[in-house]
PDB file of C-alpha atoms and ligand atoms in Angstrom:
ATOM      1  CA  MET A 300      -4.219  -5.009  -1.074  1.00  0.00           C
ATOM      2  CA  VAL A 301      -6.878  -3.836  -3.061  1.00  0.00           C
ATOM      3  CA  SER A 302      -6.236  -1.718  -6.037  1.00  0.00           C
ATOM      4  CA  SER A 303      -7.092   1.728  -5.468  1.00  0.00           C
ATOM      5  CA  THR A 304      -6.988   2.853  -9.084  1.00  0.00           C
ATOM      6  CA  LYS A 305      -9.186   0.121  -9.993  1.00  0.00           C
ATOM      7  CA  SER A 306     -11.546   0.291  -7.205  1.00  0.00           C
ATOM      8  CA  LYS A 307     -12.005   4.058  -7.777  1.00  0.00           C
ATOM      9  CA  SER A 308     -13.725   3.508 -10.767  1.00  0.00           C
ATOM     10  CA  HIS A 309     -16.305   0.578  -9.125  1.00  0.00           C
ATOM     11  CA  PRO A 310     -19.544   1.669  -9.589  1.00  0.00           C
ATOM     12  CA  GLY A 311     -20.634   1.419  -6.003  1.00  0.00           C
ATOM     13  CA  ARG A 312     -18.487   4.106  -5.005  1.00  0.00           C
ATOM     14  CA  ARG A 313     -20.605   7.090  -5.600  1.00  0.00           C
ATOM     15  CA  PRO A 314     -18.939  10.230  -3.944  1.00  0.00           C
ATOM     16  CA  LEU A 315     -20.736  10.707  -0.575  1.00  0.00           C
ATOM     17  CA  VAL A 316     -20.581  14.152   1.404  1.00  0.00           C
ATOM     18  CA  VAL A 317     -21.917  14.118   4.929  1.00  0.00           C
ATOM     19  CA  GLY A 318     -22.740  17.183   6.934  1.00  0.00           C
ATOM     20  CA  ASN A 319     -22.232  16.745  10.587  1.00  0.00           C
ATOM     21  CA  TRP A 320     -24.074  19.868  12.500  1.00  0.00           C
ATOM     22  CA  LYS A 321     -23.026  18.835  15.919  1.00  0.00           C
ATOM     23  CA  MET A 322     -24.796  19.998  18.493  1.00  0.00           C
ATOM     24  CA  ASN A 323     -25.455  23.448  16.477  1.00  0.00           C
ATOM     25  CA  GLY A 324     -28.295  25.200  15.409  1.00  0.00           C
ATOM     26  CA  THR A 325     -31.838  26.073  16.165  1.00  0.00           C
ATOM     27  CA  ARG A 326     -35.036  24.384  14.635  1.00  0.00           C
ATOM     28  CA  ALA A 327     -35.476  27.672  12.815  1.00  0.00           C
ATOM     29  CA  SER A 328     -32.174  27.962  11.474  1.00  0.00           C
ATOM     30  CA  SER A 329     -31.825  24.338  10.622  1.00  0.00           C
ATOM     31  CA  VAL A 330     -35.027  24.419   8.368  1.00  0.00           C
ATOM     32  CA  ALA A 331     -33.467  27.701   6.622  1.00  0.00           C
ATOM     33  CA  LEU A 332     -30.309  25.930   6.065  1.00  0.00           C
ATOM     34  CA  LEU A 333     -31.971  22.626   4.304  1.00  0.00           C
ATOM     35  CA  ALA A 334     -34.094  25.239   2.215  1.00  0.00           C
ATOM     36  CA  ALA A 335     -31.038  27.024   1.364  1.00  0.00           C
ATOM     37  CA  LEU A 336     -29.181  23.425   0.506  1.00  0.00           C
ATOM     38  CA  ARG A 337     -32.140  22.352  -1.587  1.00  0.00           C
ATOM     39  CA  ALA A 338     -31.968  25.314  -3.541  1.00  0.00           C
ATOM     40  CA  GLU A 339     -28.367  24.386  -4.579  1.00  0.00           C
ATOM     41  CA  GLU A 340     -29.503  20.862  -5.726  1.00  0.00           C
ATOM     42  CA  PRO A 341     -28.556  18.930  -7.748  1.00  0.00           C
ATOM     43  CA  PHE A 342     -24.962  17.848  -6.605  1.00  0.00           C
ATOM     44  CA  GLY A 343     -24.345  14.912  -8.230  1.00  0.00           C
ATOM     45  CA  SER A 344     -22.921  13.577  -5.286  1.00  0.00           C
ATOM     46  CA  GLU A 345     -24.731  11.359  -2.722  1.00  0.00           C
ATOM     47  CA  VAL A 346     -25.542  13.982   0.039  1.00  0.00           C
ATOM     48  CA  SER A 347     -26.772  13.795   3.668  1.00  0.00           C
ATOM     49  CA  VAL A 348     -26.908  15.720   6.732  1.00  0.00           C
ATOM     50  CA  CYS A 349     -26.490  14.319  10.352  1.00  0.00           C
ATOM     51  CA  CYS A 350     -28.698  16.718  12.633  1.00  0.00           C
ATOM     52  CA  PRO A 351     -29.619  16.784  16.444  1.00  0.00           C
ATOM     53  CA  TYR A 352     -32.360  14.193  17.316  1.00  0.00           C
ATOM     54  CA  PRO A 353     -34.548  16.959  18.316  1.00  0.00           C
ATOM     55  CA  TYR A 354     -34.499  18.491  14.971  1.00  0.00           C
ATOM     56  CA  LEU A 355     -34.996  14.963  12.803  1.00  0.00           C
ATOM     57  CA  ALA A 356     -38.802  15.752  12.488  1.00  0.00           C
ATOM     58  CA  ASP A 357     -38.221  19.071  10.820  1.00  0.00           C
ATOM     59  CA  VAL A 358     -35.519  17.729   8.944  1.00  0.00           C
ATOM     60  CA  VAL A 359     -37.607  14.915   7.446  1.00  0.00           C
ATOM     61  CA  LEU A 360     -40.488  17.453   6.311  1.00  0.00           C
ATOM     62  CA  SER A 361     -37.763  19.642   4.791  1.00  0.00           C
ATOM     63  CA  LEU A 362     -35.792  17.140   2.750  1.00  0.00           C
ATOM     64  CA  GLN A 363     -38.646  14.605   1.731  1.00  0.00           C
ATOM     65  CA  GLY A 364     -38.927  14.384  -1.651  1.00  0.00           C
ATOM     66  CA  SER A 365     -35.517  15.986  -2.332  1.00  0.00           C
ATOM     67  CA  GLY A 366     -32.092  14.160  -3.211  1.00  0.00           C
ATOM     68  CA  ILE A 367     -30.515  14.917   0.150  1.00  0.00           C
ATOM     69  CA  SER A 368     -30.860  12.151   2.785  1.00  0.00           C
ATOM     70  CA  TRP A 369     -30.472  12.395   6.556  1.00  0.00           C
ATOM     71  CA  GLY A 370     -29.312  10.901   9.657  1.00  0.00           C
ATOM     72  CA  ALA A 371     -28.343  10.875  13.117  1.00  0.00           C
ATOM     73  CA  GLN A 372     -25.122  11.577  15.047  1.00  0.00           C
ATOM     74  CA  ASP A 373     -25.053   8.422  17.259  1.00  0.00           C
ATOM     75  CA  CYS A 374     -27.400   5.850  18.645  1.00  0.00           C
ATOM     76  CA  SER A 375     -27.342   3.222  21.479  1.00  0.00           C
ATOM     77  CA  HIS A 376     -25.715  -0.136  21.163  1.00  0.00           C
ATOM     78  CA  LEU A 377     -28.688  -1.521  23.074  1.00  0.00           C
ATOM     79  CA  ASP A 378     -32.396  -2.382  22.469  1.00  0.00           C
ATOM     80  CA  PRO A 379     -34.946   0.000  23.831  1.00  0.00           C
ATOM     81  CA  GLY A 380     -35.591  -0.165  27.217  1.00  0.00           C
ATOM     82  CA  ALA A 381     -34.405   1.367  30.719  1.00  0.00           C
ATOM     83  CA  HIS A 382     -31.491   3.645  29.327  1.00  0.00           C
ATOM     84  CA  THR A 383     -32.223   7.117  29.905  1.00  0.00           C
ATOM     85  CA  GLY A 384     -31.036   9.764  27.507  1.00  0.00           C
ATOM     86  CA  ASP A 385     -30.066   7.002  25.019  1.00  0.00           C
ATOM     87  CA  VAL A 386     -31.619   6.779  21.299  1.00  0.00           C
ATOM     88  CA  ALA A 387     -32.254   3.615  19.721  1.00  0.00           C
ATOM     89  CA  ALA A 388     -31.463   2.784  16.471  1.00  0.00           C
ATOM     90  CA  VAL A 389     -34.743   1.399  15.748  1.00  0.00           C
ATOM     91  CA  MET A 390     -36.043   5.095  16.953  1.00  0.00           C
ATOM     92  CA  LEU A 391     -34.116   6.436  14.011  1.00  0.00           C
ATOM     93  CA  THR A 392     -35.569   3.969  11.775  1.00  0.00           C
ATOM     94  CA  GLU A 393     -39.144   5.896  12.378  1.00  0.00           C
ATOM     95  CA  PHE A 394     -37.733   9.022  10.703  1.00  0.00           C
ATOM     96  CA  GLY A 395     -36.403   7.479   7.626  1.00  0.00           C
ATOM     97  CA  CYS A 396     -32.891   7.986   8.653  1.00  0.00           C
ATOM     98  CA  ARG A 397     -30.534   6.325   6.205  1.00  0.00           C
ATOM     99  CA  TYR A 398     -27.118   7.078   8.129  1.00  0.00           C
ATOM    100  CA  VAL A 399     -25.996   7.321  11.887  1.00  0.00           C
ATOM    101  CA  ILE A 400     -22.407   8.463  12.808  1.00  0.00           C
ATOM    102  CA  VAL A 401     -20.645   5.996  15.106  1.00  0.00           C
ATOM    103  CA  GLY A 402     -17.538   6.291  17.208  1.00  0.00           C
ATOM    104  CA  HIS A 403     -16.938  10.460  16.353  1.00  0.00           C
ATOM    105  CA  SER A 404     -13.680  11.314  18.243  1.00  0.00           C
ATOM    106  CA  GLU A 405     -16.102  13.700  20.366  1.00  0.00           C
ATOM    107  CA  ARG A 406     -17.934  10.785  21.800  1.00  0.00           C
ATOM    108  CA  ARG A 407     -14.809   8.419  21.978  1.00  0.00           C
ATOM    109  CA  VAL A 408     -13.448  11.164  24.206  1.00  0.00           C
ATOM    110  CA  HIS A 409     -16.444  12.811  25.918  1.00  0.00           C
ATOM    111  CA  HIS A 410     -18.413   9.603  26.695  1.00  0.00           C
ATOM    112  CA  ALA A 411     -15.364   7.331  26.958  1.00  0.00           C
ATOM    113  CA  GLU A 412     -16.414   5.170  24.225  1.00  0.00           C
ATOM    114  CA  SER A 413     -14.448   2.137  23.640  1.00  0.00           C
ATOM    115  CA  ASP A 414     -13.394   0.592  20.394  1.00  0.00           C
ATOM    116  CA  GLN A 415     -15.567  -2.440  21.119  1.00  0.00           C
ATOM    117  CA  ARG A 416     -18.756   0.073  21.759  1.00  0.00           C
ATOM    118  CA  VAL A 417     -18.481   1.878  18.655  1.00  0.00           C
ATOM    119  CA  ALA A 418     -18.443  -1.594  16.906  1.00  0.00           C
ATOM    120  CA  ASP A 419     -21.560  -2.769  18.854  1.00  0.00           C
ATOM    121  CA  LYS A 420     -23.376   0.599  18.019  1.00  0.00           C
ATOM    122  CA  ALA A 421     -22.389  -0.187  14.167  1.00  0.00           C
ATOM    123  CA  ARG A 422     -23.898  -3.849  14.596  1.00  0.00           C
ATOM    124  CA  MET A 423     -26.979  -2.418  15.846  1.00  0.00           C
ATOM    125  CA  ALA A 424     -27.398   0.493  13.205  1.00  0.00           C
ATOM    126  CA  LEU A 425     -26.662  -2.065  10.463  1.00  0.00           C
ATOM    127  CA  ALA A 426     -29.409  -4.610  12.122  1.00  0.00           C
ATOM    128  CA  HIS A 427     -32.022  -2.011  11.615  1.00  0.00           C
ATOM    129  CA  GLY A 428     -31.086  -1.268   8.088  1.00  0.00           C
ATOM    130  CA  LEU A 429     -28.736   2.089   9.095  1.00  0.00           C
ATOM    131  CA  THR A 430     -25.782   2.763   7.713  1.00  0.00           C
ATOM    132  CA  PRO A 431     -23.292   3.188  10.181  1.00  0.00           C
ATOM    133  CA  ILE A 432     -20.728   5.923   9.094  1.00  0.00           C
ATOM    134  CA  VAL A 433     -17.663   4.760  11.855  1.00  0.00           C
ATOM    135  CA  CYS A 434     -15.184   7.425  12.600  1.00  0.00           C
ATOM    136  CA  VAL A 435     -11.502   6.511  13.248  1.00  0.00           C
ATOM    137  CA  GLY A 436      -8.496   8.928  14.142  1.00  0.00           C
ATOM    138  CA  GLU A 437      -5.574   9.776  16.001  1.00  0.00           C
ATOM    139  CA  THR A 438      -4.492  12.510  18.206  1.00  0.00           C
ATOM    140  CA  LEU A 439      -1.933  14.823  17.299  1.00  0.00           C
ATOM    141  CA  ASP A 440       0.262  13.503  19.785  1.00  0.00           C
ATOM    142  CA  GLU A 441      -0.150   9.924  18.192  1.00  0.00           C
ATOM    143  CA  ARG A 442       0.784  11.283  14.812  1.00  0.00           C
ATOM    144  CA  VAL A 443       3.727  12.654  16.208  1.00  0.00           C
ATOM    145  CA  ALA A 444       4.715   9.414  17.963  1.00  0.00           C
ATOM    146  CA  MET A 445       4.375   7.614  14.317  1.00  0.00           C
ATOM    147  CA  LEU A 446       1.263   5.897  15.886  1.00  0.00           C
ATOM    148  CA  THR A 447      -1.432   7.023  13.554  1.00  0.00           C
ATOM    149  CA  GLU A 448      -1.553   3.492  11.463  1.00  0.00           C
ATOM    150  CA  SER A 449      -1.585   1.167  14.780  1.00  0.00           C
ATOM    151  CA  ILE A 450      -4.464   3.542  16.123  1.00  0.00           C
ATOM    152  CA  VAL A 451      -6.896   3.545  13.153  1.00  0.00           C
ATOM    153  CA  LYS A 452      -6.197   0.032  12.668  1.00  0.00           C
ATOM    154  CA  ARG A 453      -6.797  -0.661  16.004  1.00  0.00           C
ATOM    155  CA  GLN A 454     -10.233   1.110  15.966  1.00  0.00           C
ATOM    156  CA  LEU A 455     -11.217  -0.444  12.953  1.00  0.00           C
ATOM    157  CA  SER A 456     -10.275  -3.965  14.048  1.00  0.00           C
ATOM    158  CA  ALA A 457     -12.955  -4.007  16.575  1.00  0.00           C
ATOM    159  CA  VAL A 458     -15.664  -3.330  14.036  1.00  0.00           C
ATOM    160  CA  VAL A 459     -14.155  -5.663  11.444  1.00  0.00           C
ATOM    161  CA  HIS A 460     -14.336  -8.704  14.165  1.00  0.00           C
ATOM    162  CA  THR A 461     -17.914  -7.687  15.351  1.00  0.00           C
ATOM    163  CA  LEU A 462     -19.730  -7.114  11.752  1.00  0.00           C
ATOM    164  CA  GLY A 463     -17.789 -10.244   9.775  1.00  0.00           C
ATOM    165  CA  HIS A 464     -17.920  -9.922   6.060  1.00  0.00           C
ATOM    166  CA  CYS A 465     -21.242  -7.425   7.029  1.00  0.00           C
ATOM    167  CA  VAL A 466     -18.184  -4.968   7.432  1.00  0.00           C
ATOM    168  CA  SER A 467     -18.726  -4.155   3.430  1.00  0.00           C
ATOM    169  CA  GLN A 468     -21.561  -2.199   4.490  1.00  0.00           C
ATOM    170  CA  ILE A 469     -20.251   0.484   6.705  1.00  0.00           C
ATOM    171  CA  VAL A 470     -19.083   3.569   5.734  1.00  0.00           C
ATOM    172  CA  VAL A 471     -15.601   4.573   7.187  1.00  0.00           C
ATOM    173  CA  ALA A 472     -14.642   7.933   8.103  1.00  0.00           C
ATOM    174  CA  TYR A 473     -10.982   8.868   8.535  1.00  0.00           C
ATOM    175  CA  GLU A 474     -10.984  12.085  10.971  1.00  0.00           C
ATOM    176  CA  PRO A 475      -7.596  12.983  12.490  1.00  0.00           C
ATOM    177  CA  ILE A 476      -8.900  14.629  15.681  1.00  0.00           C
ATOM    178  CA  TRP A 477      -6.012  17.325  15.209  1.00  0.00           C
ATOM    179  CA  ALA A 478      -7.744  18.280  12.175  1.00  0.00           C
ATOM    180  CA  ILE A 479     -11.297  18.503  13.740  1.00  0.00           C
ATOM    181  CA  GLY A 480     -12.591  22.050  13.986  1.00  0.00           C
ATOM    182  CA  SER A 481      -8.983  23.229  14.087  1.00  0.00           C
ATOM    183  CA  GLY A 482      -8.839  24.773  10.898  1.00  0.00           C
ATOM    184  CA  LEU A 483      -5.832  22.400  10.544  1.00  0.00           C
ATOM    185  CA  THR A 484      -6.433  19.651   7.574  1.00  0.00           C
ATOM    186  CA  ALA A 485      -4.357  16.354   6.855  1.00  0.00           C
ATOM    187  CA  THR A 486      -2.735  17.214   3.350  1.00  0.00           C
ATOM    188  CA  PRO A 487      -4.110  14.940   0.545  1.00  0.00           C
ATOM    189  CA  GLU A 488      -1.168  12.489   0.711  1.00  0.00           C
ATOM    190  CA  GLN A 489      -1.567  12.329   4.356  1.00  0.00           C
ATOM    191  CA  ALA A 490      -5.376  11.665   4.357  1.00  0.00           C
ATOM    192  CA  GLN A 491      -4.303   9.197   1.159  1.00  0.00           C
ATOM    193  CA  ALA A 492      -1.898   7.149   3.011  1.00  0.00           C
ATOM    194  CA  VAL A 493      -4.207   6.367   6.040  1.00  0.00           C
ATOM    195  CA  HIS A 494      -6.974   5.581   3.728  1.00  0.00           C
ATOM    196  CA  SER A 495      -5.092   3.447   1.493  1.00  0.00           C
ATOM    197  CA  VAL A 496      -4.035   1.560   4.940  1.00  0.00           C
ATOM    198  CA  LEU A 497      -7.800   1.171   6.031  1.00  0.00           C
ATOM    199  CA  ARG A 498      -8.899  -0.095   2.338  1.00  0.00           C
ATOM    200  CA  ALA A 499      -6.185  -2.687   2.719  1.00  0.00           C
ATOM    201  CA  GLN A 500      -7.619  -3.867   6.062  1.00  0.00           C
ATOM    202  CA  LEU A 501     -10.863  -4.276   5.167  1.00  0.00           C
ATOM    203  CA  ALA A 502      -9.873  -5.793   2.075  1.00  0.00           C
ATOM    204  CA  ALA A 503      -8.675  -8.617   4.231  1.00  0.00           C
ATOM    205  CA  ALA A 504     -11.722  -8.838   5.698  1.00  0.00           C
ATOM    206  CA  SER A 505     -14.221  -8.647   2.758  1.00  0.00           C
ATOM    207  CA  THR A 506     -13.922  -9.152  -0.930  1.00  0.00           C
ATOM    208  CA  LEU A 507     -16.257  -6.145  -1.095  1.00  0.00           C
ATOM    209  CA  ALA A 508     -13.472  -3.647   0.270  1.00  0.00           C
ATOM    210  CA  GLY A 509     -12.993  -2.014  -3.511  1.00  0.00           C
ATOM    211  CA  GLU A 510     -16.673  -0.947  -3.003  1.00  0.00           C
ATOM    212  CA  MET A 511     -16.866   0.594   0.049  1.00  0.00           C
ATOM    213  CA  ARG A 512     -16.724   4.406   0.643  1.00  0.00           C
ATOM    214  CA  LEU A 513     -13.953   6.072   2.844  1.00  0.00           C
ATOM    215  CA  LEU A 514     -14.690   9.268   3.991  1.00  0.00           C
ATOM    216  CA  TYR A 515     -12.475  12.211   4.981  1.00  0.00           C
ATOM    217  CA  GLY A 516     -13.159  14.607   7.697  1.00  0.00           C
ATOM    218  CA  GLY A 517     -11.287  17.335   9.500  1.00  0.00           C
ATOM    219  CA  SER A 518     -11.578  20.865   8.428  1.00  0.00           C
ATOM    220  CA  VAL A 519     -12.708  20.154   4.891  1.00  0.00           C
ATOM    221  CA  THR A 520     -13.704  23.329   3.160  1.00  0.00           C
ATOM    222  CA  ALA A 521     -14.711  24.311  -0.654  1.00  0.00           C
ATOM    223  CA  ALA A 522     -11.043  25.541  -0.760  1.00  0.00           C
ATOM    224  CA  ASN A 523      -9.654  21.965   0.091  1.00  0.00           C
ATOM    225  CA  ALA A 524     -12.114  19.421  -0.658  1.00  0.00           C
ATOM    226  CA  HIS A 525     -11.373  18.987  -4.354  1.00  0.00           C
ATOM    227  CA  ALA A 526      -7.736  18.166  -3.640  1.00  0.00           C
ATOM    228  CA  LEU A 527      -8.420  15.895  -0.858  1.00  0.00           C
ATOM    229  CA  PHE A 528     -11.576  14.044  -2.851  1.00  0.00           C
ATOM    230  CA  ALA A 529      -9.343  13.582  -5.900  1.00  0.00           C
ATOM    231  CA  GLN A 530      -7.050  11.342  -4.178  1.00  0.00           C
ATOM    232  CA  PRO A 531      -7.324   7.246  -5.529  1.00  0.00           C
ATOM    233  CA  ASP A 532      -8.923   6.012  -1.919  1.00  0.00           C
ATOM    234  CA  ILE A 533     -11.059   9.038  -0.684  1.00  0.00           C
ATOM    235  CA  ASP A 534     -14.560   8.915  -1.750  1.00  0.00           C
ATOM    236  CA  GLY A 535     -16.101  12.158  -0.228  1.00  0.00           C
ATOM    237  CA  GLY A 536     -16.038  13.720   3.215  1.00  0.00           C
ATOM    238  CA  LEU A 537     -17.699  14.044   6.592  1.00  0.00           C
ATOM    239  CA  VAL A 538     -17.985  17.671   7.171  1.00  0.00           C
ATOM    240  CA  GLY A 539     -18.484  19.716  10.475  1.00  0.00           C
ATOM    241  CA  GLY A 540     -18.326  23.362  10.965  1.00  0.00           C
ATOM    242  CA  ALA A 541     -18.811  23.664   6.819  1.00  0.00           C
ATOM    243  CA  SER A 542     -21.780  21.987   6.809  1.00  0.00           C
ATOM    244  CA  LEU A 543     -23.756  24.929   8.574  1.00  0.00           C
ATOM    245  CA  LYS A 544     -23.272  27.035   5.591  1.00  0.00           C
ATOM    246  CA  ALA A 545     -25.336  26.339   2.697  1.00  0.00           C
ATOM    247  CA  ASN A 546     -23.300  27.640  -0.051  1.00  0.00           C
ATOM    248  CA  GLU A 547     -19.690  26.501   1.412  1.00  0.00           C
ATOM    249  CA  PHE A 548     -21.206  22.766   1.746  1.00  0.00           C
ATOM    250  CA  SER A 549     -22.834  22.932  -1.658  1.00  0.00           C
ATOM    251  CA  ALA A 550     -19.526  23.862  -2.953  1.00  0.00           C
ATOM    252  CA  ILE A 551     -18.015  20.914  -0.999  1.00  0.00           C
ATOM    253  CA  CYS A 552     -20.546  18.440  -2.287  1.00  0.00           C
ATOM    254  CA  ARG A 553     -19.747  20.035  -5.883  1.00  0.00           C
ATOM    255  CA  ALA A 554     -15.973  19.307  -5.373  1.00  0.00           C
ATOM    256  CA  ALA A 555     -16.757  15.756  -4.799  1.00  0.00           C
ATOM    257  CA  THR A 556     -18.714  15.328  -8.124  1.00  0.00           C
ATOM    258  CA  GLY A 557     -15.671  17.055  -9.985  1.00  0.00           C
ATOM    259  CA  ALA A 558     -13.008  14.971  -8.440  1.00  0.00           C
ATOM    260  CA  ALA A 559     -15.482  11.709  -9.390  1.00  0.00           C
ATOM    261  CA  LEU A 560     -15.864  13.068 -12.783  1.00  0.00           C
ATOM    262  CA  GLU A 561     -11.987  12.860 -13.384  1.00  0.00           C
ATOM    263  CA  SER A 562     -12.270   9.551 -12.294  1.00  0.00           C
ATOM    264  CA  PRO A 563     -14.555   7.662 -14.632  1.00  0.00           C
ATOM    265  CA  GLY A 564     -17.260   5.382 -13.552  1.00  0.00           C
ATOM    266  CA  LYS A 565     -17.525   6.788 -10.206  1.00  0.00           C
ATOM    267  CA  LEU A 566     -20.836   8.340 -10.602  1.00  0.00           C
ATOM    268  CA  LYS A 567     -22.544   5.421 -12.257  1.00  0.00           C
ATOM    269  CA  THR A 568     -24.908   4.596  -9.375  1.00  0.00           C
TER     270      THR A 568
HETATM  271  C1  PEP B 840     -16.548  16.246  12.019  1.00  0.00           C
HETATM  272  O1  PEP B 840     -16.525  16.778  13.681  1.00  0.00           O
HETATM  273  O2  PEP B 840     -16.765  15.500  11.854  1.00  0.00           O
HETATM  274  C2  PEP B 840     -15.227  17.493  11.395  1.00  0.00           C
HETATM  275  C3  PEP B 840     -15.139  16.683  10.225  1.00  0.00           C
HETATM  276  O3  PEP B 840     -15.900  18.677  11.652  1.00  0.00           O
HETATM  277  P1  PEP B 840     -15.058  20.012  11.122  1.00  0.00           P
HETATM  278  O4  PEP B 840     -15.263  19.737   9.406  1.00  0.00           O
HETATM  279  O5  PEP B 840     -15.493  21.287  11.625  1.00  0.00           O
HETATM  280  O6  PEP B 840     -13.426  19.750  11.279  1.00  0.00           O
END
């Protein structure tokens, strides 16, 4: 088991806040949002936005030269070829993406993505130099049935087995499905309990687990971010709805910095 207190101060765990725009916005609103976000820099924490594919070119123009990186919300598990409607990981690299979200619950549910499919997407992302943000999380029924731990461990297990020791190169996002877009947020203690389980699972696969960043996602707001990010195994957030408002998202990014400053050493990288 990894010592959370010790690992939290590891210089590799600079806080990370990622905006997941989902299928929202227009070209014009996206550019306006990013201009407003740039005006709020610097944040201290690492900040990234994962936009819809069609807006990537505009996002590149809006963010190049800034401290904010960008990414996508999914990629194919396959190489380029006859796969209508899919987007290959290598294509994302042409747009300078740093991150790609894989296994978001909306894709697991609406596109029937299995644990192994998510793991194969993570592998493809890594093969092309992208950092996959692998989402795991349980439904409300599963939580009530006290299945949270077994569900998230099963989801992460496929990724661990597929990536082997390379699993240390991913970011994991714990996103309880019942908290996504619902206004319900896991308490800091509930979120920390799951993050601790996930870090222990990663520690069994990699000696670098203490350096990995584990994000919380699910109705994060400026009001609840600090308490969540102050937990020993929570290294930032994956933010949906609140990432569409520049001042709210900026406040969340600053909350990650503030929480880290209370944990000496976290902002060294
Ligand atoms: C998400 O979908 O990744 C998410 C966390 O959404 P929200 O912040 O809106 O709950």
